[in-house]
mmCIF file of C-alpha atoms and ligand atoms in Angstrom:
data_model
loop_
_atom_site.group_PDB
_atom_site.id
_atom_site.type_symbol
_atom_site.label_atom_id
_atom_site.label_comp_id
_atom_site.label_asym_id
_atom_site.label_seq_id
_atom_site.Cartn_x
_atom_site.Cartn_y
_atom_site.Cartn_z
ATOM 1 C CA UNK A 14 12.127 -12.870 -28.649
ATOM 2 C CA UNK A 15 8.973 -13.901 -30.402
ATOM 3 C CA UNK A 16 7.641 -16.564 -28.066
ATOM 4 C CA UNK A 17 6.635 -15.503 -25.021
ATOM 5 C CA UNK A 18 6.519 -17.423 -22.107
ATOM 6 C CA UNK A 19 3.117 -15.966 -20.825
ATOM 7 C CA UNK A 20 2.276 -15.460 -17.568
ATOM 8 C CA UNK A 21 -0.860 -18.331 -17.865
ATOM 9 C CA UNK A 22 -3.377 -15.318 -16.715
ATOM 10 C CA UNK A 23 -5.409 -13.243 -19.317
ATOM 11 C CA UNK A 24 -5.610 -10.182 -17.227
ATOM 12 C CA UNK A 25 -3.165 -8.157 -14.647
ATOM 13 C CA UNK A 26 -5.526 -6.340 -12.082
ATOM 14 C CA UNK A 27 -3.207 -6.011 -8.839
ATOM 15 C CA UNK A 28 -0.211 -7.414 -7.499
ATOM 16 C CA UNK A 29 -1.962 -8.993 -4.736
ATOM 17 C CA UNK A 30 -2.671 -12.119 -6.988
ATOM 18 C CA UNK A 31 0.746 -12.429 -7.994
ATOM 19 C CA UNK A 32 3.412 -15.128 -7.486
ATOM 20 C CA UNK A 33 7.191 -14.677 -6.632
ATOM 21 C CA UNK A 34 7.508 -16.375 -9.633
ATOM 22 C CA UNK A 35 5.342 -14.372 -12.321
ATOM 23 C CA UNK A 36 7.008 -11.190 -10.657
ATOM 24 C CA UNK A 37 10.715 -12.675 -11.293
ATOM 25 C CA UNK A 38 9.406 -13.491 -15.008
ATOM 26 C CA UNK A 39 7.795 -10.292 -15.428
ATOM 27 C CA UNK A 40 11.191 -8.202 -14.095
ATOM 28 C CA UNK A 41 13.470 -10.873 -15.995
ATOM 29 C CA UNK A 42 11.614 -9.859 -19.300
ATOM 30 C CA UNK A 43 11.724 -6.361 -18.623
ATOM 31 C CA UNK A 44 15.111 -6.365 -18.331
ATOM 32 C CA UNK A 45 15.668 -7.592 -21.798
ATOM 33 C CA UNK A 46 13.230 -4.862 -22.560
ATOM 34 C CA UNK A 47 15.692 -2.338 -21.426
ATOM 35 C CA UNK A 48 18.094 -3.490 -23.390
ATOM 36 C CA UNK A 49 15.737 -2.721 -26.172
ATOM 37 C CA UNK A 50 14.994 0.724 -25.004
ATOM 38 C CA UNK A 51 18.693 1.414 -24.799
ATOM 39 C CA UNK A 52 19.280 0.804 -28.557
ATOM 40 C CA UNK A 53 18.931 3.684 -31.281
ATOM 41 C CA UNK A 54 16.158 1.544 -32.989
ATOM 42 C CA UNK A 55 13.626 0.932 -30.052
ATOM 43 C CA UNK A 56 11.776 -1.687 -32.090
ATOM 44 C CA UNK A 57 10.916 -5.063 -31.963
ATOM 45 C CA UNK A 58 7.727 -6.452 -34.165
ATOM 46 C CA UNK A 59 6.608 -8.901 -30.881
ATOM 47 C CA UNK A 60 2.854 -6.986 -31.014
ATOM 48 C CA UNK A 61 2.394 -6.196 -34.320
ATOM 49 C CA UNK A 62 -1.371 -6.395 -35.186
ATOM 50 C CA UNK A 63 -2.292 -6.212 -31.758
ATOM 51 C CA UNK A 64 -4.657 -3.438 -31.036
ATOM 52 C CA UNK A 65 -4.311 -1.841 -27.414
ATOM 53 C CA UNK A 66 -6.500 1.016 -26.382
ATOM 54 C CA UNK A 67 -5.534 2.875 -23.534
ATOM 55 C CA UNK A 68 -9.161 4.051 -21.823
ATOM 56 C CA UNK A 69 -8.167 6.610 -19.058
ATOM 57 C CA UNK A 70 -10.911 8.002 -16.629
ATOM 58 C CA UNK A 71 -8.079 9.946 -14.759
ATOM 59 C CA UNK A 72 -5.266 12.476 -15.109
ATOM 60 C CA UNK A 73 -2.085 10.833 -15.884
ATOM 61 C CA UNK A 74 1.638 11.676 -17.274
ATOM 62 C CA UNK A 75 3.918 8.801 -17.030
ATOM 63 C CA UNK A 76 1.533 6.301 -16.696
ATOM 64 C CA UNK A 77 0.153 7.014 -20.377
ATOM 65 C CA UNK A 78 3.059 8.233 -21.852
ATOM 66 C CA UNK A 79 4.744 5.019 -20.902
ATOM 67 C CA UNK A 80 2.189 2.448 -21.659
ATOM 68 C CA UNK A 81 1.955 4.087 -25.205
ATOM 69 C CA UNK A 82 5.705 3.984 -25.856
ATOM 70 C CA UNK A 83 5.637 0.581 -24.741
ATOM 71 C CA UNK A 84 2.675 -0.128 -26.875
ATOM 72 C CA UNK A 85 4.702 1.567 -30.154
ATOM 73 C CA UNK A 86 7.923 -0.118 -29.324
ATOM 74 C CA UNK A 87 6.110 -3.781 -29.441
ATOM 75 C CA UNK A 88 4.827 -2.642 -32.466
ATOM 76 C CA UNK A 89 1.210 -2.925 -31.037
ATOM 77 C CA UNK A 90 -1.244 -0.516 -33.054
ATOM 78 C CA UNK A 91 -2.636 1.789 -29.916
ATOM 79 C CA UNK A 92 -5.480 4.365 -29.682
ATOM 80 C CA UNK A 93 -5.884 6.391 -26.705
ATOM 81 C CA UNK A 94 -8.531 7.313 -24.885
ATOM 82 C CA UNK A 95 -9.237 9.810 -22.734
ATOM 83 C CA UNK A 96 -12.478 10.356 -20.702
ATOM 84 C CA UNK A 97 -13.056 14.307 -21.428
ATOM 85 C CA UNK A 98 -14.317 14.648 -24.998
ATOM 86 C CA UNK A 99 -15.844 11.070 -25.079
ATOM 87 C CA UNK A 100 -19.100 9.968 -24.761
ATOM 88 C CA UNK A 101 -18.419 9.990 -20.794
ATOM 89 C CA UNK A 102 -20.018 13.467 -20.706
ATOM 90 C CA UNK A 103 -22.810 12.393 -22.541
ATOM 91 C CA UNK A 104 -23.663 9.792 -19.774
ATOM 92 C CA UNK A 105 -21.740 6.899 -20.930
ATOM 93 C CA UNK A 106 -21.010 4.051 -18.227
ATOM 94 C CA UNK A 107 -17.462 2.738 -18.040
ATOM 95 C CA UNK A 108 -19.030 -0.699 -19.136
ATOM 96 C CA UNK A 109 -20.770 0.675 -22.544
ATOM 97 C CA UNK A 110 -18.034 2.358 -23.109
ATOM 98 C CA UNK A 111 -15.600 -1.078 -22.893
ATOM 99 C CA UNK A 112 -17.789 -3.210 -24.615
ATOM 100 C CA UNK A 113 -18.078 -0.890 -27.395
ATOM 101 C CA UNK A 114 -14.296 -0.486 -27.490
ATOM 102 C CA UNK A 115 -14.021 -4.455 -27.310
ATOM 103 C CA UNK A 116 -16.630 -4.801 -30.062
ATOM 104 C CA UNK A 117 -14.030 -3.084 -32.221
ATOM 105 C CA UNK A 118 -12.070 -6.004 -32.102
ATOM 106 C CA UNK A 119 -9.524 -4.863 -29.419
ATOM 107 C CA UNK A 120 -7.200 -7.230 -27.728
ATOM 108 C CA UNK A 121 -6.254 -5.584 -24.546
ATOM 109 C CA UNK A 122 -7.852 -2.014 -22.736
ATOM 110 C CA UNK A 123 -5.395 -0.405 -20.421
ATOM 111 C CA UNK A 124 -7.351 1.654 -17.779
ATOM 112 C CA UNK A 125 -7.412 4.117 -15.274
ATOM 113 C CA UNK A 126 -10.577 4.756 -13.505
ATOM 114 C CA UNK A 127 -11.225 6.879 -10.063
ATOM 115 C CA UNK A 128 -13.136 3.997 -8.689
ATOM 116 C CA UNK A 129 -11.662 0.814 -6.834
ATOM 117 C CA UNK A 130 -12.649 -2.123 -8.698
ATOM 118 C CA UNK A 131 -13.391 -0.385 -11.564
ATOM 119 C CA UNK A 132 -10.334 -2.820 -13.901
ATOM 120 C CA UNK A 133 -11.477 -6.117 -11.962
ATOM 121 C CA UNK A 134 -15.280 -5.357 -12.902
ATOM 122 C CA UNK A 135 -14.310 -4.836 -16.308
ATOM 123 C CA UNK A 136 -12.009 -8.113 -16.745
ATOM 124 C CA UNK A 137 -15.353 -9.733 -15.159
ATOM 125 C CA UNK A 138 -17.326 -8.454 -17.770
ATOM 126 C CA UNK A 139 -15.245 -8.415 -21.387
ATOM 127 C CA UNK A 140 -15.005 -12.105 -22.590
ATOM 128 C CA UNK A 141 -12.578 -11.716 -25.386
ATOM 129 C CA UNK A 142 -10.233 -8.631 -24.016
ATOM 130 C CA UNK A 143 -6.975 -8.369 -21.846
ATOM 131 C CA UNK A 144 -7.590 -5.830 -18.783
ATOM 132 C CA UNK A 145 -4.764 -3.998 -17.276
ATOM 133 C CA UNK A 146 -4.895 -1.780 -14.273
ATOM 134 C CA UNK A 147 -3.304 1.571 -14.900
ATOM 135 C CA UNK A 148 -4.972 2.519 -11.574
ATOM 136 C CA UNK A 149 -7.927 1.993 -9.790
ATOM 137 C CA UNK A 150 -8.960 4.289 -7.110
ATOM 138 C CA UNK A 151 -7.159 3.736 -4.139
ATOM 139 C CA UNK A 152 -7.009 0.172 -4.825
ATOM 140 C CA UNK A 153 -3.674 -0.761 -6.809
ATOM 141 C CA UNK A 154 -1.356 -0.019 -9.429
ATOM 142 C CA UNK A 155 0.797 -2.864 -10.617
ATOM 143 C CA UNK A 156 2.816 -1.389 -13.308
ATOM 144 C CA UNK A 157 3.985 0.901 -10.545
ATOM 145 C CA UNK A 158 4.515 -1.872 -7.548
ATOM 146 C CA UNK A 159 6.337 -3.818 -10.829
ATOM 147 C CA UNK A 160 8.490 -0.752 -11.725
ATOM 148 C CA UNK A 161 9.185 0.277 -7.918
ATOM 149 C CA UNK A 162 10.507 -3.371 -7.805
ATOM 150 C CA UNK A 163 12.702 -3.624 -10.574
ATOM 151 C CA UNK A 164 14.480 -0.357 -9.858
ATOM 152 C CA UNK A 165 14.951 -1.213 -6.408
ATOM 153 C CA UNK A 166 16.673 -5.044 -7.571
ATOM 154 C CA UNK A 167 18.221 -3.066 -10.079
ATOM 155 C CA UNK A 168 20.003 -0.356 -7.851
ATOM 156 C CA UNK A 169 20.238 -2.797 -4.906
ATOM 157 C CA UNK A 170 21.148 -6.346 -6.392
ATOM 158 C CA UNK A 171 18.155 -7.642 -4.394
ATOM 159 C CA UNK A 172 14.863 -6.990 -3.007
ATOM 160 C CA UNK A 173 14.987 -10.213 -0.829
ATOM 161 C CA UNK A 174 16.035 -8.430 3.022
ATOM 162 C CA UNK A 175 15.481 -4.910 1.906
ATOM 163 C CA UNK A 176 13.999 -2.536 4.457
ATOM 164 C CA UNK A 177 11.406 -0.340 2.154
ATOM 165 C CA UNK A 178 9.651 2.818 4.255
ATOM 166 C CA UNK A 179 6.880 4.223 2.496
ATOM 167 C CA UNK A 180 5.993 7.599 3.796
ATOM 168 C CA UNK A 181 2.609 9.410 3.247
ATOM 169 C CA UNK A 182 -0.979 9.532 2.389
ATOM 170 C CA UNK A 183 -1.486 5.753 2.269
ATOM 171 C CA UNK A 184 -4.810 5.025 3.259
ATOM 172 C CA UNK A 185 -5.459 6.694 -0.634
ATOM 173 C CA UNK A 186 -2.566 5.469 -2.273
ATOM 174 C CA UNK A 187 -2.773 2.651 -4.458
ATOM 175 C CA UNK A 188 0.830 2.716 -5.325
ATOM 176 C CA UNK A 189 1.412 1.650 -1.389
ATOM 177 C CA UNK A 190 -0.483 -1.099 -1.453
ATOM 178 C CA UNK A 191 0.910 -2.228 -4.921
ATOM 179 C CA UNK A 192 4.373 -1.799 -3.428
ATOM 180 C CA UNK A 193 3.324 -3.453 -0.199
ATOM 181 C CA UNK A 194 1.959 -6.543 -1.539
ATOM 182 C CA UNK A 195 4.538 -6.897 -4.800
ATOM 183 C CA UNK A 196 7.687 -6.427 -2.237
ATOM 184 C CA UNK A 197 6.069 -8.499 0.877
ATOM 185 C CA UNK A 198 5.796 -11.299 -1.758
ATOM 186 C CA UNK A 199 9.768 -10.392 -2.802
ATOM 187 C CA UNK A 200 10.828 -10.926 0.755
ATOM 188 C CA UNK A 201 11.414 -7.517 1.191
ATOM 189 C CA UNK A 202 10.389 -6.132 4.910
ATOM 190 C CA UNK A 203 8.244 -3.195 4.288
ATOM 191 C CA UNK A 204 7.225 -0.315 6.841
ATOM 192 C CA UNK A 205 4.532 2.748 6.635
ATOM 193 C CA UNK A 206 5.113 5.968 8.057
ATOM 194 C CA UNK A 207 2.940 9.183 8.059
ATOM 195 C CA UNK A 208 0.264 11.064 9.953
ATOM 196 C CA UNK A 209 -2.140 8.217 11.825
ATOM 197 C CA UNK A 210 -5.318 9.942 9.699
ATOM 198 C CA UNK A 211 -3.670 8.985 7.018
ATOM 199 C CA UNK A 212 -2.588 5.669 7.684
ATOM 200 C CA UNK A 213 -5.666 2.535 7.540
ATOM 201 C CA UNK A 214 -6.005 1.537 10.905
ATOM 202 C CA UNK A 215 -5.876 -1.953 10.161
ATOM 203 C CA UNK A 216 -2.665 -1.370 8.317
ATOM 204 C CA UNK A 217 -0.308 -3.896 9.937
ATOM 205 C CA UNK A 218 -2.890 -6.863 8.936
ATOM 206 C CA UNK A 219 -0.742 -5.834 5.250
ATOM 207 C CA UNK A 220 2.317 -7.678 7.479
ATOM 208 C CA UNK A 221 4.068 -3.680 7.721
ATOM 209 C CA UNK A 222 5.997 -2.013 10.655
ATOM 210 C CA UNK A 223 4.184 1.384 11.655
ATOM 211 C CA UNK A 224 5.718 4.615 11.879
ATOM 212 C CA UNK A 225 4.231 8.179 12.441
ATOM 213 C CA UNK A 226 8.397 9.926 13.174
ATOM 214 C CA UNK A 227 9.780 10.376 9.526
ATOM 215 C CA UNK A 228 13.608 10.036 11.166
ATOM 216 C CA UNK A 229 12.857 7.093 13.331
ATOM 217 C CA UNK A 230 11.317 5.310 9.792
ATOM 218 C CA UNK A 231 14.185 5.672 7.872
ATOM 219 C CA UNK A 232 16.735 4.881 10.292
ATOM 220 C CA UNK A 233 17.455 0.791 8.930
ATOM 221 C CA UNK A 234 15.432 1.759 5.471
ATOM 222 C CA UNK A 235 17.486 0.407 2.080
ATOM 223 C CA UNK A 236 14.854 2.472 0.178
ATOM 224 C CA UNK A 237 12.865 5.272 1.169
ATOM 225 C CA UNK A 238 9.710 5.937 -0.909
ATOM 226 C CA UNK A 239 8.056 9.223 -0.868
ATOM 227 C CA UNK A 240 4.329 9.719 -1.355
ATOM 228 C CA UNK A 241 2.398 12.667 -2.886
ATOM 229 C CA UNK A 242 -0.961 13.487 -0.537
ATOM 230 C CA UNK A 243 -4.057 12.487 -2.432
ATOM 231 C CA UNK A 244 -5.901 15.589 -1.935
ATOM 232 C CA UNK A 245 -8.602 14.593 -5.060
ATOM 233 C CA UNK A 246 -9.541 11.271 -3.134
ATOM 234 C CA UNK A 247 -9.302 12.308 0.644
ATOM 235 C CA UNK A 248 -12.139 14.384 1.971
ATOM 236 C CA UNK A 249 -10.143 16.963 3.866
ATOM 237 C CA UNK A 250 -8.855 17.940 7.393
ATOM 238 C CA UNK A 251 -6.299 15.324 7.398
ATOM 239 C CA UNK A 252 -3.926 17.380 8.570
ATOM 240 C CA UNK A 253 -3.682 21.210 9.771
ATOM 241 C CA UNK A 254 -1.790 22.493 6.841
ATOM 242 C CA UNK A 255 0.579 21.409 4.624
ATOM 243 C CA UNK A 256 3.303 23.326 5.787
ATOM 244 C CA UNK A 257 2.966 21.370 8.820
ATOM 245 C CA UNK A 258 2.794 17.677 6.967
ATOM 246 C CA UNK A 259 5.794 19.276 5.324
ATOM 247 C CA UNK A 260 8.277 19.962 8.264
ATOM 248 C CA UNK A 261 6.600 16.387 9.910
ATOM 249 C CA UNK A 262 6.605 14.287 6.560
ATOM 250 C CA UNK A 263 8.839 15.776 3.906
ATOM 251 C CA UNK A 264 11.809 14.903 3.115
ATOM 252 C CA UNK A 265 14.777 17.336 3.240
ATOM 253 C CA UNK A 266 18.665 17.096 3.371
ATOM 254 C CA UNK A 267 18.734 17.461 6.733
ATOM 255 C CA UNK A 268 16.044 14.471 7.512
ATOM 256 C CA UNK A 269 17.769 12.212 5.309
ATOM 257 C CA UNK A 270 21.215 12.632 7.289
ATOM 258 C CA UNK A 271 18.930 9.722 9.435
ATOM 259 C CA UNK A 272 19.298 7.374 6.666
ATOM 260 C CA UNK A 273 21.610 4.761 5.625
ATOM 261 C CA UNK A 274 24.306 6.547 3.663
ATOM 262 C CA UNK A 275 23.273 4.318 0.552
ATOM 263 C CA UNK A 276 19.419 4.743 0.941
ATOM 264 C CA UNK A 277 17.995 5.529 -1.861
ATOM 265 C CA UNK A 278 15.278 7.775 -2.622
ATOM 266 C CA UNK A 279 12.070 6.742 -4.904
ATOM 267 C CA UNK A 280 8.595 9.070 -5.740
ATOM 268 C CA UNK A 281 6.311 7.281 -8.005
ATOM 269 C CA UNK A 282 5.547 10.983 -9.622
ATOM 270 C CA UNK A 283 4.008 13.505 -9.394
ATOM 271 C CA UNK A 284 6.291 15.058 -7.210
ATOM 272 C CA UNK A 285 4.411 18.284 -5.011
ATOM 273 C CA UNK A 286 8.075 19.921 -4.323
ATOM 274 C CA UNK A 287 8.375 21.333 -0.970
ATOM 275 C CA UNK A 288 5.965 19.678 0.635
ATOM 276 C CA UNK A 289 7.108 15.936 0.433
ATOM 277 C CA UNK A 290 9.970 15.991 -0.658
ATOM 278 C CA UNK A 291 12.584 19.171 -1.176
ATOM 279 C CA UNK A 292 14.219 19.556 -4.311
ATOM 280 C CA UNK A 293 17.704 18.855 -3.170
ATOM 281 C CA UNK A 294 16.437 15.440 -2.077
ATOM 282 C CA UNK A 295 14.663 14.915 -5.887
ATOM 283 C CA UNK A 296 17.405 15.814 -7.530
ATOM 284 C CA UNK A 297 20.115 14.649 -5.508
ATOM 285 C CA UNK A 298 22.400 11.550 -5.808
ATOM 286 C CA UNK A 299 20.260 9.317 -3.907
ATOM 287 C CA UNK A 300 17.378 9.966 -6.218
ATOM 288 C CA UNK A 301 15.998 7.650 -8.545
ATOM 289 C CA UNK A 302 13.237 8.854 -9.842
ATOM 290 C CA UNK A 303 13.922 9.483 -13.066
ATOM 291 C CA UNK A 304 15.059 5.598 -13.382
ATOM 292 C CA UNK A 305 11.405 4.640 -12.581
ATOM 293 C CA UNK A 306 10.651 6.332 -15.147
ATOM 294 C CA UNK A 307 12.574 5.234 -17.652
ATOM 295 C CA UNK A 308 11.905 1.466 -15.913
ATOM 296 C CA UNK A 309 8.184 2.146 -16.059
ATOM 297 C CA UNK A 310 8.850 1.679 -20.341
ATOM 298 C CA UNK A 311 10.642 -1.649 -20.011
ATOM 299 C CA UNK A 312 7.998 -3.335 -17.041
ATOM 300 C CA UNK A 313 4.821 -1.725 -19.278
ATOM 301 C CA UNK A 314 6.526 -3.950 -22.217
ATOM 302 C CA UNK A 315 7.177 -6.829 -20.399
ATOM 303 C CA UNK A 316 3.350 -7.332 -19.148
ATOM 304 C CA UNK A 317 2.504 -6.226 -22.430
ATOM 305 C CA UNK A 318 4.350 -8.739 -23.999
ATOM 306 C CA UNK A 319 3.765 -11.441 -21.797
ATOM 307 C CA UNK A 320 -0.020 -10.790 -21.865
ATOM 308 C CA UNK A 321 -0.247 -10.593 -25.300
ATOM 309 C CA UNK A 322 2.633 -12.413 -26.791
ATOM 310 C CA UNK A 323 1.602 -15.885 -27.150
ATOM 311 C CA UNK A 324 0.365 -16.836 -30.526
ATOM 312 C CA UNK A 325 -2.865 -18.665 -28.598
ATOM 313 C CA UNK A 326 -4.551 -16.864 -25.253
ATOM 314 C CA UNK A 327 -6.375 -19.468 -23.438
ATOM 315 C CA UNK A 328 -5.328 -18.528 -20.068
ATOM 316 C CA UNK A 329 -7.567 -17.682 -17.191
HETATM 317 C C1 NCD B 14 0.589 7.732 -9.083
HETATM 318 C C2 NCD B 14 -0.875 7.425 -9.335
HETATM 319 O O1 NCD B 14 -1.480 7.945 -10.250
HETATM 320 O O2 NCD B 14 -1.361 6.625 -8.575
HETATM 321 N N1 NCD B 14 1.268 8.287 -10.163
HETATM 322 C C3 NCD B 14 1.749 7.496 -11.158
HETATM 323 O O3 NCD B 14 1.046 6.703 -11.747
HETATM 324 N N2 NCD B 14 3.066 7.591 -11.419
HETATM 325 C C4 NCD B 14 0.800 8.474 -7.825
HETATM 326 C C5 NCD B 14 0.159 9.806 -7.616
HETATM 327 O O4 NCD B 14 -0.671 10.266 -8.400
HETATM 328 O O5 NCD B 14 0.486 10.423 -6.608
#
């Protein structure tokens, strides 16, 4: 694998803008990828003198650990970077602090930033650097939507006529609208379900099926995705207390008994247990949350490699 097909686009900011077709290629690739993750050696040389730095403005676990991995198995030569301790404090704006990065002769900045927009203003801005969107705001986050994806074709055979529920906070979740737009594109039929203050009101213009009854959502769902409530980007009083989102919104044994007896159960992390979802639901059989995970390594090299792989980048 040392020519890459490419994807014909410099940057990936969203899933929105994506084809059928550049989805299929990136899932294909990452497939191979998992092969490659499977092995003892974990190495291929397809990035080697590629510098990657990963600029994050906001917490993160699996997002980072994964994109670094992914970075390191490709061979890539990666530097992270992490808001507190940088020049941020010092009054820094997210654009200084890119250009100077890009100045350093980096080909590709993976970032997470609080603020919507914040990945697309900086692919507007850099003229010789990749942009990836590790999460912007409440905007999107395609390596998630990408990894949600995969897992699902990969546990399901298909994404095409899958019923996908997404349950929670998603007026402030940009994995929803990742997920909504990557598997509306996939043919897969996708519903929302949750409290109406935290739903958009203008929701179904996304082409989804509303819900606010957790049992009545899940009824005809192939895969049931469970949301974490974004307390740090919602302004409070969304609901009375989260004991009562819990027994309305979480997930338990009980609830699930409403499902499909193959419906599977997906969190994109970080998991609040007990309020939405209980840990016999996490850890059960029907979980596979740990797959994303491990997914999340082989899609992060895929659009890494498909980005970055060509031996010329003269794409948009
Ligand atoms: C998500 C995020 O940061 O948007 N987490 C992740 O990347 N796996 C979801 C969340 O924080 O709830």
């Amino acid at each position: 694998m040392t020519e890459a097909p490419g994807l014909n686009r410099r940057h990936l900011l969203g899933l929105e803008q994506l084809s059928r077709q550049e989805i299929d290629l990136i899932l294909d690739t990452a497939d191979s990828f998992r092969e490659v993750i499977d092995r003892p050696i974990r190495k291929v040389p397809a990035l080697r003198g590629r510098n990657i730095v990963n600029l994050f403005f906001e917490s993160s676990t699996r997002t980072r650990i994964s994109f670094e991995l992914a970075e390191k198995q490709l061979s890539a030569d990666s530097v992270n970077f992490t808001s507190s301790g940088s020049s941020v404090s010092k009054g820094e704006t997210l654009l200084d602090t890119a250009r100077n990065v890009e100045s350093m002769k980096v080909d590709c900045v993976v970032v997470r930033h609080p603020a919507s927009g914040a990945s697309h203003f900086l692919a507007d801005h850099l003229t010789q650097t990749t942009v990836i969107n590790a999460g912007d705001g409440a905007h999107e986050h395609p390596t998630q939507g990408l990894l949600d994806i995969h897992t699902i074709r990969d546990r399901l055979g298909n994404v095409d006529g899958k019923r996908v529920v997404i349950v929670g906070d998603i007026t402030h979740s940009r994995v929803a609208r990742s997920d909504i737009w990557g598997l509306r594109t996939m043919g897969a039929s996708v519903a929302v379900c949750g409290p109406p203050t935290m739903l958009p009101v203008d929701i179904e213009s996304m082409g989804v099926d509303v819900f606010h009854n957790l049992e009545e959502a899940i009824k005809d769902a192939d895969v049931i995705n469970m949301l974490r409530i974004q307390l740090e980007r919602q302004k409070g009083g969304l609901f009375p207390s989260l004991r009562e989102y819990s027994r309305l919104f979480g997930l338990n044994a009980e609830k699930l008994k409403h499902a499909k007896p193959d419906a599977i159960v997906m969190h994109p992390g970080p998991i609040n247990r007990g309020v939405e979802l209980d840990a016999s639901v996490a850890d059960g059989d029907r979980s596979v949350i740990l797959d994303q995970v491990t997914n999340g390594v082989a899609v992060r090299m895929a659009v890494l490699f498909l980005l970055l792989g060509g031996s010329d980048r003269d794409g948009d």
